[in-house]
Amino acid sequence: MTYLRNAWYVACWSDEVKKGEMFSRTLLEEPVVLYRLTDGTPVALQDRCPHRFIPLHLGSIKNDAIECCYHGLQFDCTGKCVLNPHGDGKIPTAARVRSYPVAERHGMVWIWMGDEKEDPALISDYAVLDQGSGYKTSRGKITIDANYELVAENLLDLSHAPFLHNGLLGSPEMTEAAPVVREEGSVLHVDRWMPNVSVPGTFDMLFRRDGQNVDAWQNMSWYPPACFMLDVGVQAPGESRDRGAWFYGVHILTPETARTTHYHFAAAFPPGGPELDEETNKRLGEMRRIAFDEQDKPILNAQQAAIGDEDFWDMKPVLLNVDAGPVRMRRKLAQLIAQEVARNTEKLPSAQTSGA
Ligand code: FES
Ligand SMILES: [Fe+2]
């Protein structure tokens, strides 16, 4: 599958890469091993020894380099082989693995898997997750057995909430809301405003706990290729949001394979919002986990299984008004990928492009 490669993806939560240990994960269909240098800097290397293709994460860390467990070649943080313990110790030029630029921000390790120069300024802004932001946060990670575009559609079309998450994150009257789609530079926003609807369980717990109707909003933003930020909340009908209850939902997708997706999520509750004791924060976290893990995930898995290897558009999906955001996202992503492929093709020597 062709991915947008010159972009930042989340490899993992920062604390998953522990000092002195290796952490392996498939990202964009490539095996990657992450570890930390003695000074704590994270490193990402191709997780495959070029000698006999053993995963490097099965080896050990020696002086900031990885030693392959099979015949002892060592690779430094740039992917260069720095030790061949055999014979005259000469190092073949082909003995190297790919090293990927990484950046650590907002409690996550970000990875750049393209050939163009990485730009840390392009990392999506999740400052609400930073320590000292004042936001109270909880987070999680699951793997979905579906292509990341299917998961992205799920996030950009929250009209499924009254059905799949009824009573938890959605309520029946929410089906009347039409999504408002707008683009702002490269960012796509899909906003839903739902006045005077019955209050979903999660928000009742967060807000007044009286079961009374509320005005609700779900404003989702998509930062290509796969980062999302949801501003979601409720207020008393006709009141202002300052007196309501809301939070940011962080949703970040990283393709693992064409049919599986790493899904990192978090909630960030604003300072000055309703008092959130540990117990309530834990219960809200559990409700969100149920929504993603026990409600969205099985449906997305079943959707992928039903689609199999068929092309989404070739299957001629029925389009509803709620699909405006997802369709825009698919087109934009396809356009970005096509532009990237065109840039790469231009760089190839003419012999290769002419098919000679
Ligand atoms: S397979 Fe890694 S050194 Fe031989
Ligand atoms: Fe959902």
Coordinates of N, CA and C in Angstrom, one line a residue, residues 105-315:
R105 N 7.7 14.5 21.5 CA 6.9 15.7 21.8 C 5.6 15.3 22.3
H106 N 5.0 16.0 23.3 CA 3.7 15.8 23.9 C 3.6 14.4 24.4
G107 N 4.7 13.8 24.9 CA 4.6 12.5 25.5 C 4.6 11.4 24.5
M108 N 5.0 11.7 23.3 CA 4.9 10.7 22.2 C 6.3 10.7 21.5
V109 N 6.6 9.5 20.9 CA 7.8 9.5 20.0 C 7.2 9.5 18.6
W110 N 7.6 10.5 17.8 CA 7.2 10.7 16.4 C 8.3 10.2 15.5
I111 N 7.8 9.7 14.4 CA 8.8 9.1 13.4 C 8.5 9.6 12.0
W112 N 9.6 9.9 11.3 CA 9.5 10.4 9.9 C 10.0 9.3 9.0
M113 N 9.2 8.7 8.1 CA 9.6 7.6 7.4 C 9.8 7.8 5.9
G114 N 9.8 9.1 5.5 CA 10.1 9.5 4.1 C 11.5 9.8 3.9
D115 N 11.8 10.1 2.6 CA 13.2 10.4 2.2 C 13.5 11.9 2.2
E116 N 12.4 12.7 2.2 CA 12.7 14.2 2.2 C 13.1 14.6 3.6
K117 N 13.6 15.8 3.7 CA 14.1 16.3 5.0 C 13.0 16.5 6.0
E118 N 13.1 16.0 7.2 CA 12.0 16.1 8.2 C 11.9 17.5 8.7
D119 N 10.8 17.9 9.1 CA 10.6 19.3 9.6 C 9.8 19.2 10.9
P120 N 10.5 19.3 12.1 CA 9.8 19.2 13.3 C 8.6 20.1 13.5
A121 N 8.6 21.2 12.8 CA 7.5 22.2 12.9 C 6.2 21.6 12.4
L122 N 6.3 20.5 11.6 CA 5.1 19.9 11.1 C 4.4 18.9 12.1
I123 N 5.0 18.7 13.2 CA 4.4 17.8 14.2 C 3.1 18.5 14.7
S124 N 2.0 17.7 14.8 CA 0.7 18.3 15.2 C 0.8 18.8 16.7
D125 N 0.1 19.8 17.0 CA 0.1 20.4 18.3 C -0.8 19.7 19.3
Y126 N -0.2 19.0 20.2 CA -1.0 18.4 21.3 C -0.5 18.9 22.6
A127 N -0.2 20.2 22.7 CA 0.3 20.8 23.9 C -0.6 20.5 25.1
V128 N -1.9 20.2 24.9 CA -2.8 20.0 26.0 C -2.3 18.7 26.8
L129 N -1.5 17.9 26.1 CA -1.0 16.7 26.8 C 0.3 16.9 27.6
D130 N 0.9 18.1 27.4 CA 2.1 18.4 28.1 C 1.9 18.6 29.6
Q131 N 2.9 18.1 30.3 CA 2.9 18.4 31.8 C 3.0 19.9 32.0
G132 N 2.2 20.4 32.9 CA 2.2 21.9 33.1 C 1.2 22.6 32.2
S133 N 0.5 21.9 31.4 CA -0.5 22.5 30.6 C -1.8 22.9 31.4
G134 N -1.9 22.2 32.5 CA -3.1 22.4 33.4 C -4.2 21.5 33.1
Y135 N -4.1 20.8 31.9 CA -5.2 19.8 31.6 C -5.0 18.5 32.3
K136 N -6.1 17.9 32.7 CA -6.0 16.6 33.3 C -6.2 15.6 32.2
T137 N -5.2 14.6 32.1 CA -5.3 13.8 31.0 C -5.4 12.3 31.3
S138 N -5.9 11.5 30.4 CA -5.8 10.1 30.5 C -5.6 9.6 29.1
R139 N -5.0 8.4 28.9 CA -4.7 8.0 27.6 C -4.7 6.5 27.4
G140 N -4.6 6.0 26.2 CA -4.7 4.6 25.9 C -4.2 4.3 24.5
K141 N -4.1 3.0 24.2 CA -3.7 2.6 22.9 C -4.3 1.3 22.5
I142 N -4.8 1.1 21.4 CA -5.3 -0.2 20.9 C -4.9 -0.4 19.5
T143 N -5.0 -1.6 19.0 CA -4.7 -1.9 17.6 C -6.1 -2.3 17.0
I144 N -6.3 -1.7 15.9 CA -7.6 -2.1 15.2 C -7.2 -2.9 13.9
D145 N -8.0 -3.9 13.7 CA -7.7 -4.7 12.5 C -8.4 -4.2 11.3
A146 N -8.1 -2.9 11.0 CA -8.7 -2.3 9.8 C -7.8 -1.2 9.3
N147 N -7.9 -0.9 8.0 CA -7.0 0.1 7.4 C -7.3 1.5 8.1
Y148 N -6.2 2.3 8.2 CA -6.3 3.5 8.9 C -7.3 4.5 8.3
E149 N -7.6 4.4 7.0 CA -8.6 5.3 6.4 C -10.0 4.9 6.9
L150 N -10.3 3.7 7.1 CA -11.6 3.3 7.7 C -11.7 3.9 9.1
V151 N -10.6 3.8 9.9 CA -10.7 4.4 11.2 C -10.8 5.9 11.2
A152 N -10.1 6.5 10.2 CA -10.2 8.0 10.1 C -11.7 8.4 9.7
E153 N -12.3 7.6 8.9 CA -13.7 7.9 8.6 C -14.6 7.8 9.8
N154 N -14.3 6.8 10.6 CA -15.1 6.6 11.9 C -15.0 7.9 12.7
L155 N -13.8 8.5 12.7 CA -13.5 9.7 13.6 C -14.1 10.9 13.0
L156 N -14.1 11.0 11.6 CA -14.7 12.2 11.0 C -16.2 12.2 10.8
D157 N -16.8 11.0 11.0 CA -18.2 10.9 10.9 C -18.8 10.4 12.2
L158 N -19.0 11.3 13.1 CA -19.5 10.9 14.5 C -21.0 10.7 14.5
S159 N -21.6 10.6 13.3 CA -23.0 10.3 13.3 C -23.3 8.9 13.7
H160 N -22.2 8.1 13.9 CA -22.4 6.7 14.4 C -22.7 6.7 15.9
A161 N -22.4 7.8 16.6 CA -22.5 7.8 18.1 C -23.9 7.5 18.6
P162 N -25.0 8.0 18.0 CA -26.3 7.6 18.5 C -26.6 6.1 18.3
F163 N -25.9 5.4 17.5 CA -26.2 4.0 17.2 C -25.1 3.1 18.0
L164 N -23.9 3.3 17.6 CA -22.9 2.4 18.2 C -22.6 2.8 19.6
H165 N -22.6 4.0 20.0 CA -22.3 4.5 21.3 C -23.5 5.0 22.1
N166 N -24.7 4.5 21.7 CA -26.0 5.1 22.2 C -25.9 5.0 23.8
G167 N -26.2 6.1 24.4 CA -26.3 6.2 25.9 C -25.0 6.4 26.5
L168 N -23.9 6.2 25.8 CA -22.5 6.4 26.3 C -21.9 7.7 25.8
L169 N -21.8 7.8 24.5 CA -21.3 9.0 23.9 C -22.3 9.7 23.0
G170 N -23.4 9.0 22.7 CA -24.4 9.5 21.8 C -25.8 9.4 22.3
S171 N -26.8 10.1 21.8 CA -28.2 10.0 22.1 C -29.0 10.1 20.8
P172 N -30.2 9.6 20.8 CA -31.0 9.4 19.6 C -31.2 10.7 18.8
E173 N -31.4 11.8 19.5 CA -31.7 13.1 18.7 C -30.5 13.6 17.9
M174 N -29.4 13.1 18.2 CA -28.2 13.6 17.5 C -28.2 13.3 16.0
T175 N -29.0 12.4 15.6 CA -29.1 12.1 14.1 C -29.5 13.3 13.3
E176 N -30.2 14.2 14.0 CA -30.7 15.4 13.2 C -29.6 16.4 12.9
A177 N -28.5 16.3 13.5 CA -27.4 17.3 13.2 C -26.7 17.0 11.9
A178 N -26.6 18.1 11.1 CA -25.9 17.9 9.8 C -24.4 18.4 10.1
P179 N -23.5 17.6 9.6 CA -22.1 18.1 9.8 C -21.7 19.3 9.0
V180 N -21.0 20.2 9.6 CA -20.5 21.4 8.8 C -19.0 21.1 8.5
V181 N -18.7 21.1 7.2 CA -17.3 20.7 6.8 C -16.6 22.0 6.3
R182 N -15.5 22.2 6.8 CA -14.7 23.4 6.2 C -13.2 23.0 6.3
E183 N -12.5 23.7 5.3 CA -11.0 23.5 5.3 C -10.4 24.8 5.7
E184 N -9.3 24.6 6.4 CA -8.5 25.7 6.8 C -7.0 25.4 6.6
G185 N -6.5 25.9 5.5 CA -5.1 25.4 5.1 C -5.2 23.9 4.8
S186 N -4.3 23.2 5.5 CA -4.3 21.7 5.3 C -5.2 21.0 6.2
V187 N -5.9 21.7 7.1 CA -6.7 21.1 8.2 C -8.1 21.0 7.7
L188 N -8.7 19.9 8.0 CA -10.2 19.7 7.7 C -11.0 19.6 9.0
H189 N -12.0 20.5 9.1 CA -12.8 20.5 10.3 C -14.2 19.9 10.0
V190 N -14.7 19.1 10.8 CA -16.1 18.6 10.7 C -16.8 18.8 12.0
D191 N -17.7 19.8 12.0 CA -18.4 20.2 13.2 C -19.8 19.8 13.3
R192 N -20.2 19.4 14.4 CA -21.6 19.0 14.6 C -22.2 19.7 15.9
W193 N -23.3 20.4 15.7 CA -23.9 21.1 16.8 C -25.3 20.5 17.0
M194 N -25.6 20.1 18.2 CA -26.8 19.3 18.5 C -27.6 19.9 19.7
P195 N -28.4 20.9 19.4 CA -29.1 21.6 20.5 C -30.2 20.7 21.1
N196 N -30.3 20.9 22.4 CA -31.4 20.3 23.1 C -31.6 18.8 22.9
V197 N -30.6 18.0 23.2 CA -30.7 16.6 23.0 C -30.5 15.9 24.4
S198 N -31.0 14.6 24.5 CA -30.8 14.0 25.7 C -29.3 13.7 26.0
V199 N -29.0 13.8 27.3 CA -27.6 13.8 27.6 C -27.0 12.4 27.6
P200 N -25.9 12.2 26.8 CA -25.3 10.8 26.9 C -24.6 10.6 28.2
G201 N -24.5 9.4 28.6 CA -24.0 9.0 30.0 C -22.7 9.6 30.4
T202 N -21.7 9.6 29.5 CA -20.4 10.1 29.8 C -20.5 11.6 30.2
F203 N -21.3 12.3 29.4 CA -21.4 13.8 29.6 C -22.2 14.1 30.8
D204 N -23.2 13.3 31.1 CA -24.0 13.5 32.3 C -23.1 13.4 33.5
M205 N -22.2 12.4 33.5 CA -21.3 12.2 34.6 C -20.4 13.4 34.8
L206 N -20.0 13.9 33.6 CA -19.0 15.0 33.6 C -19.7 16.4 34.0
F207 N -21.0 16.5 33.7 CA -21.7 17.8 33.8 C -22.5 17.8 35.0
R208 N -23.8 17.6 34.9 CA -24.7 17.9 36.1 C -25.2 16.7 36.8
R209 N -25.1 15.6 36.2 CA -25.6 14.3 36.7 C -27.1 14.4 37.1
D210 N -27.9 15.0 36.2 CA -29.3 15.1 36.5 C -30.2 14.6 35.3
G211 N -29.5 14.1 34.3 CA -30.2 13.5 33.2 C -31.0 14.5 32.3
Q212 N -30.8 15.8 32.6 CA -31.6 16.8 31.8 C -31.0 17.0 30.4
N213 N -31.8 17.5 29.5 CA -31.3 17.7 28.1 C -30.2 18.7 28.1
V214 N -29.4 18.7 27.0 CA -28.2 19.6 26.9 C -28.1 20.0 25.4
D215 N -27.4 21.1 25.2 CA -26.9 21.4 23.9 C -25.5 20.6 23.8
A216 N -25.3 20.0 22.7 CA -24.0 19.2 22.6 C -23.2 19.6 21.3
W217 N -21.9 19.5 21.4 CA -21.1 19.7 20.2 C -20.0 18.7 20.1
Q218 N -19.7 18.4 18.8 CA -18.5 17.5 18.5 C -17.8 18.2 17.3
N219 N -16.7 18.8 17.6 CA -16.0 19.5 16.6 C -14.6 18.8 16.3
M220 N -14.6 18.0 15.2 CA -13.4 17.2 14.9 C -12.5 17.9 13.9
S221 N -11.2 17.9 14.2 CA -10.3 18.4 13.2 C -9.3 17.3 12.8
W222 N -9.0 17.3 11.5 CA -8.1 16.3 10.9 C -6.8 17.0 10.4
Y223 N -5.7 16.6 10.9 CA -4.4 17.1 10.5 C -3.7 16.0 9.7
P224 N -3.7 16.1 8.3 CA -3.2 15.0 7.5 C -1.7 14.6 8.0
P225 N -1.4 13.3 7.9 CA -2.2 12.3 7.3 C -3.2 11.6 8.3
A226 N -2.8 11.6 9.6 CA -3.6 10.8 10.5 C -3.7 11.2 12.0
C227 N -3.7 12.6 12.2 CA -3.9 13.1 13.5 C -5.2 13.8 13.6
F228 N -5.9 13.6 14.8 CA -7.2 14.2 15.0 C -7.3 14.9 16.3
M229 N -8.1 15.9 16.4 CA -8.4 16.6 17.7 C -9.9 16.9 17.7
L230 N -10.5 16.4 18.8 CA -11.9 16.6 19.0 C -12.2 17.5 20.1
D231 N -12.9 18.5 19.8 CA -13.4 19.4 20.9 C -14.9 19.0 21.1
V232 N -15.1 18.4 22.3 CA -16.5 17.8 22.5 C -17.0 18.2 23.8
G233 N -18.3 18.5 23.9 CA -18.8 18.9 25.2 C -20.3 19.1 25.2
V234 N -20.8 19.5 26.3 CA -22.3 19.8 26.5 C -22.4 21.1 27.4
Q235 N -23.5 21.7 27.2 CA -23.9 22.9 28.0 C -25.4 22.8 28.3
A236 N -25.9 23.6 29.3 CA -27.3 23.6 29.5 C -27.9 24.3 28.2
P237 N -29.1 23.9 27.8 CA -29.6 24.5 26.6 C -29.7 26.0 26.6
G238 N -29.1 26.6 25.6 CA -29.1 28.1 25.5 C -28.0 28.8 26.3
E239 N -27.3 28.0 27.1 CA -26.2 28.6 28.0 C -24.9 28.7 27.2
S240 N -23.8 29.1 27.8 CA -22.5 29.2 27.1 C -21.7 28.0 27.5
R241 N -20.7 27.7 26.6 CA -19.9 26.5 26.8 C -19.0 26.7 28.1
D242 N -18.7 28.0 28.4 CA -17.8 28.2 29.6 C -18.5 27.6 30.9
R243 N -19.8 27.5 30.8 CA -20.5 27.0 32.0 C -20.9 25.5 31.8
G244 N -20.4 25.0 30.7 CA -20.7 23.6 30.4 C -19.6 22.7 30.8
A245 N -19.5 21.5 30.2 CA -18.4 20.5 30.5 C -17.9 20.0 29.1
W246 N -16.6 20.1 28.9 CA -16.1 19.7 27.7 C -14.7 19.2 27.9
F247 N -14.1 18.6 26.8 CA -12.7 18.1 26.9 C -12.2 18.0 25.4
Y248 N -10.9 17.9 25.3 CA -10.3 17.5 24.0 C -10.1 16.0 23.9
G249 N -10.5 15.5 22.8 CA -10.2 14.0 22.6 C -9.1 14.0 21.5
V250 N -8.0 13.4 21.9 CA -6.9 13.2 21.0 C -7.0 11.9 20.4
H251 N -6.9 11.8 19.1 CA -7.0 10.6 18.3 C -5.9 10.5 17.3
I252 N -5.0 9.6 17.4 CA -3.9 9.5 16.5 C -3.7 8.1 15.9
L253 N -3.7 8.1 14.5 CA -3.6 6.8 13.9 C -2.3 6.6 13.2
T254 N -1.7 5.4 13.3 CA -0.5 5.1 12.6 C -0.7 3.8 11.9
P255 N -0.6 3.8 10.5 CA -0.8 2.5 9.9 C 0.2 1.5 10.3
E256 N -0.2 0.3 10.6 CA 0.7 -0.8 11.0 C 1.0 -1.6 9.7
T257 N -0.1 -2.0 9.1 CA -0.1 -2.7 7.8 C -1.3 -2.1 7.0
A258 N -1.5 -2.6 5.8 CA -2.7 -2.1 5.0 C -4.0 -2.5 5.7
R259 N -3.9 -3.4 6.6 CA -5.2 -3.9 7.2 C -5.2 -3.7 8.8
T260 N -4.2 -3.1 9.3 CA -4.2 -2.9 10.8 C -3.6 -1.5 11.1
T261 N -4.1 -1.0 12.2 CA -3.8 0.4 12.6 C -3.5 0.5 14.1
H262 N -2.4 1.2 14.4 CA -2.1 1.6 15.8 C -3.0 2.8 16.1
Y263 N -3.7 2.8 17.2 CA -4.6 3.8 17.5 C -4.3 4.4 18.9
H264 N -3.7 5.5 19.0 CA -3.4 6.2 20.3 C -4.5 7.2 20.6
F265 N -5.0 7.2 21.8 CA -6.0 8.1 22.1 C -5.8 8.7 23.5
A266 N -6.3 9.9 23.7 CA -6.2 10.5 25.1 C -7.4 11.5 25.2
A267 N -7.7 11.8 26.5 CA -8.6 12.9 26.8 C -7.9 13.9 27.6
A268 N -8.2 15.2 27.3 CA -7.6 16.3 28.1 C -8.7 17.2 28.6
F269 N -8.9 17.2 29.9 CA -9.9 18.0 30.5 C -9.3 19.3 31.0
P270 N -10.0 20.4 30.6 CA -9.4 21.7 30.8 C -9.4 22.2 32.2
P271 N -8.4 23.0 32.6 CA -8.4 23.5 33.9 C -9.6 24.4 34.1
G272 N -10.1 24.5 35.3 CA -11.3 25.3 35.5 C -12.6 24.7 35.2
G273 N -12.5 23.4 34.6 CA -13.7 22.7 34.3 C -14.3 22.1 35.6
P274 N -15.3 21.2 35.4 CA -15.9 20.6 36.6 C -14.8 19.8 37.4
E275 N -15.0 19.8 38.7 CA -14.0 19.1 39.5 C -13.9 17.6 39.1
L276 N -12.8 17.2 38.8 CA -12.6 15.8 38.3 C -11.8 15.0 39.3
D277 N -12.4 14.3 40.2 CA -11.7 13.5 41.2 C -11.1 12.3 40.4
E278 N -10.1 11.6 41.1 CA -9.5 10.5 40.5 C -10.5 9.4 40.1
E279 N -11.4 9.2 40.9 CA -12.4 8.1 40.7 C -13.2 8.4 39.4
T280 N -13.7 9.7 39.3 CA -14.5 10.1 38.1 C -13.6 10.0 36.8
N281 N -12.3 10.5 36.9 CA -11.4 10.4 35.8 C -11.2 9.0 35.3
K282 N -11.1 8.1 36.3 CA -10.9 6.7 36.0 C -12.1 6.1 35.3
R283 N -13.3 6.5 35.8 CA -14.5 5.9 35.3 C -14.8 6.5 33.8
L284 N -14.4 7.7 33.6 CA -14.6 8.3 32.3 C -13.6 7.6 31.3
G285 N -12.4 7.4 31.8 CA -11.4 6.7 31.0 C -11.9 5.3 30.6
E286 N -12.5 4.6 31.5 CA -13.0 3.3 31.3 C -14.2 3.4 30.3
M287 N -15.1 4.4 30.4 CA -16.2 4.5 29.4 C -15.7 4.8 28.0
R288 N -14.6 5.6 27.9 CA -14.0 5.9 26.6 C -13.4 4.6 26.1
R289 N -12.7 3.9 26.9 CA -12.1 2.6 26.5 C -13.1 1.7 25.9
I290 N -14.3 1.6 26.6 CA -15.3 0.7 26.2 C -15.8 1.1 24.8
A291 N -16.0 2.4 24.7 CA -16.5 3.0 23.4 C -15.6 2.6 22.2
F292 N -14.3 2.8 22.5 CA -13.3 2.5 21.4 C -13.0 1.0 21.2
D293 N -12.8 0.4 22.3 CA -12.3 -1.0 22.3 C -13.4 -2.0 22.1
E294 N -14.5 -1.8 22.7 CA -15.6 -2.8 22.6 C -16.7 -2.4 21.7
Q295 N -16.7 -1.1 21.2 CA -17.8 -0.7 20.3 C -17.2 -0.4 18.9
D296 N -16.3 0.6 18.8 CA -15.8 0.9 17.5 C -15.0 -0.2 16.9
K297 N -14.1 -0.8 17.7 CA -13.1 -1.8 17.2 C -13.8 -3.0 16.5
P298 N -14.7 -3.6 17.2 CA -15.3 -4.8 16.5 C -16.0 -4.5 15.2
I299 N -16.6 -3.3 15.1 CA -17.3 -2.9 13.9 C -16.3 -2.6 12.8
L300 N -15.2 -1.9 13.2 CA -14.1 -1.6 12.2 C -13.5 -2.9 11.7
N301 N -13.2 -3.8 12.6 CA -12.6 -5.1 12.2 C -13.6 -5.8 11.3
A302 N -14.9 -5.8 11.6 CA -15.8 -6.5 10.7 C -15.9 -5.8 9.3
Q303 N -15.8 -4.5 9.4 CA -15.9 -3.7 8.1 C -14.7 -4.1 7.2
Q304 N -13.5 -4.2 7.8 CA -12.3 -4.5 7.0 C -12.4 -5.9 6.5
A305 N -12.9 -6.8 7.3 CA -13.1 -8.2 6.9 C -14.1 -8.3 5.7
A306 N -15.1 -7.5 5.8 CA -16.1 -7.5 4.7 C -15.5 -6.9 3.4
I307 N -14.7 -5.9 3.5 CA -14.1 -5.3 2.3 C -13.0 -6.1 1.7
G308 N -12.3 -6.8 2.6 CA -11.2 -7.7 2.1 C -10.2 -6.9 1.4
D309 N -9.8 -7.3 0.2 CA -8.8 -6.6 -0.6 C -9.4 -5.8 -1.7
E310 N -10.7 -5.6 -1.7 CA -11.4 -4.8 -2.7 C -11.1 -3.3 -2.5
D311 N -11.1 -2.6 -3.6 CA -10.9 -1.2 -3.5 C -12.2 -0.5 -3.0
F312 N -12.0 0.4 -2.1 CA -13.2 1.0 -1.4 C -14.1 1.7 -2.5
W313 N -13.6 2.5 -3.4 CA -14.4 3.2 -4.3 C -15.0 2.2 -5.4
D314 N -14.3 1.2 -5.7 CA -14.8 0.2 -6.7 C -16.1 -0.5 -6.1
M315 N -16.2 -0.5 -4.8 CA -17.3 -1.2 -4.2 C -18.6 -0.3 -4.2

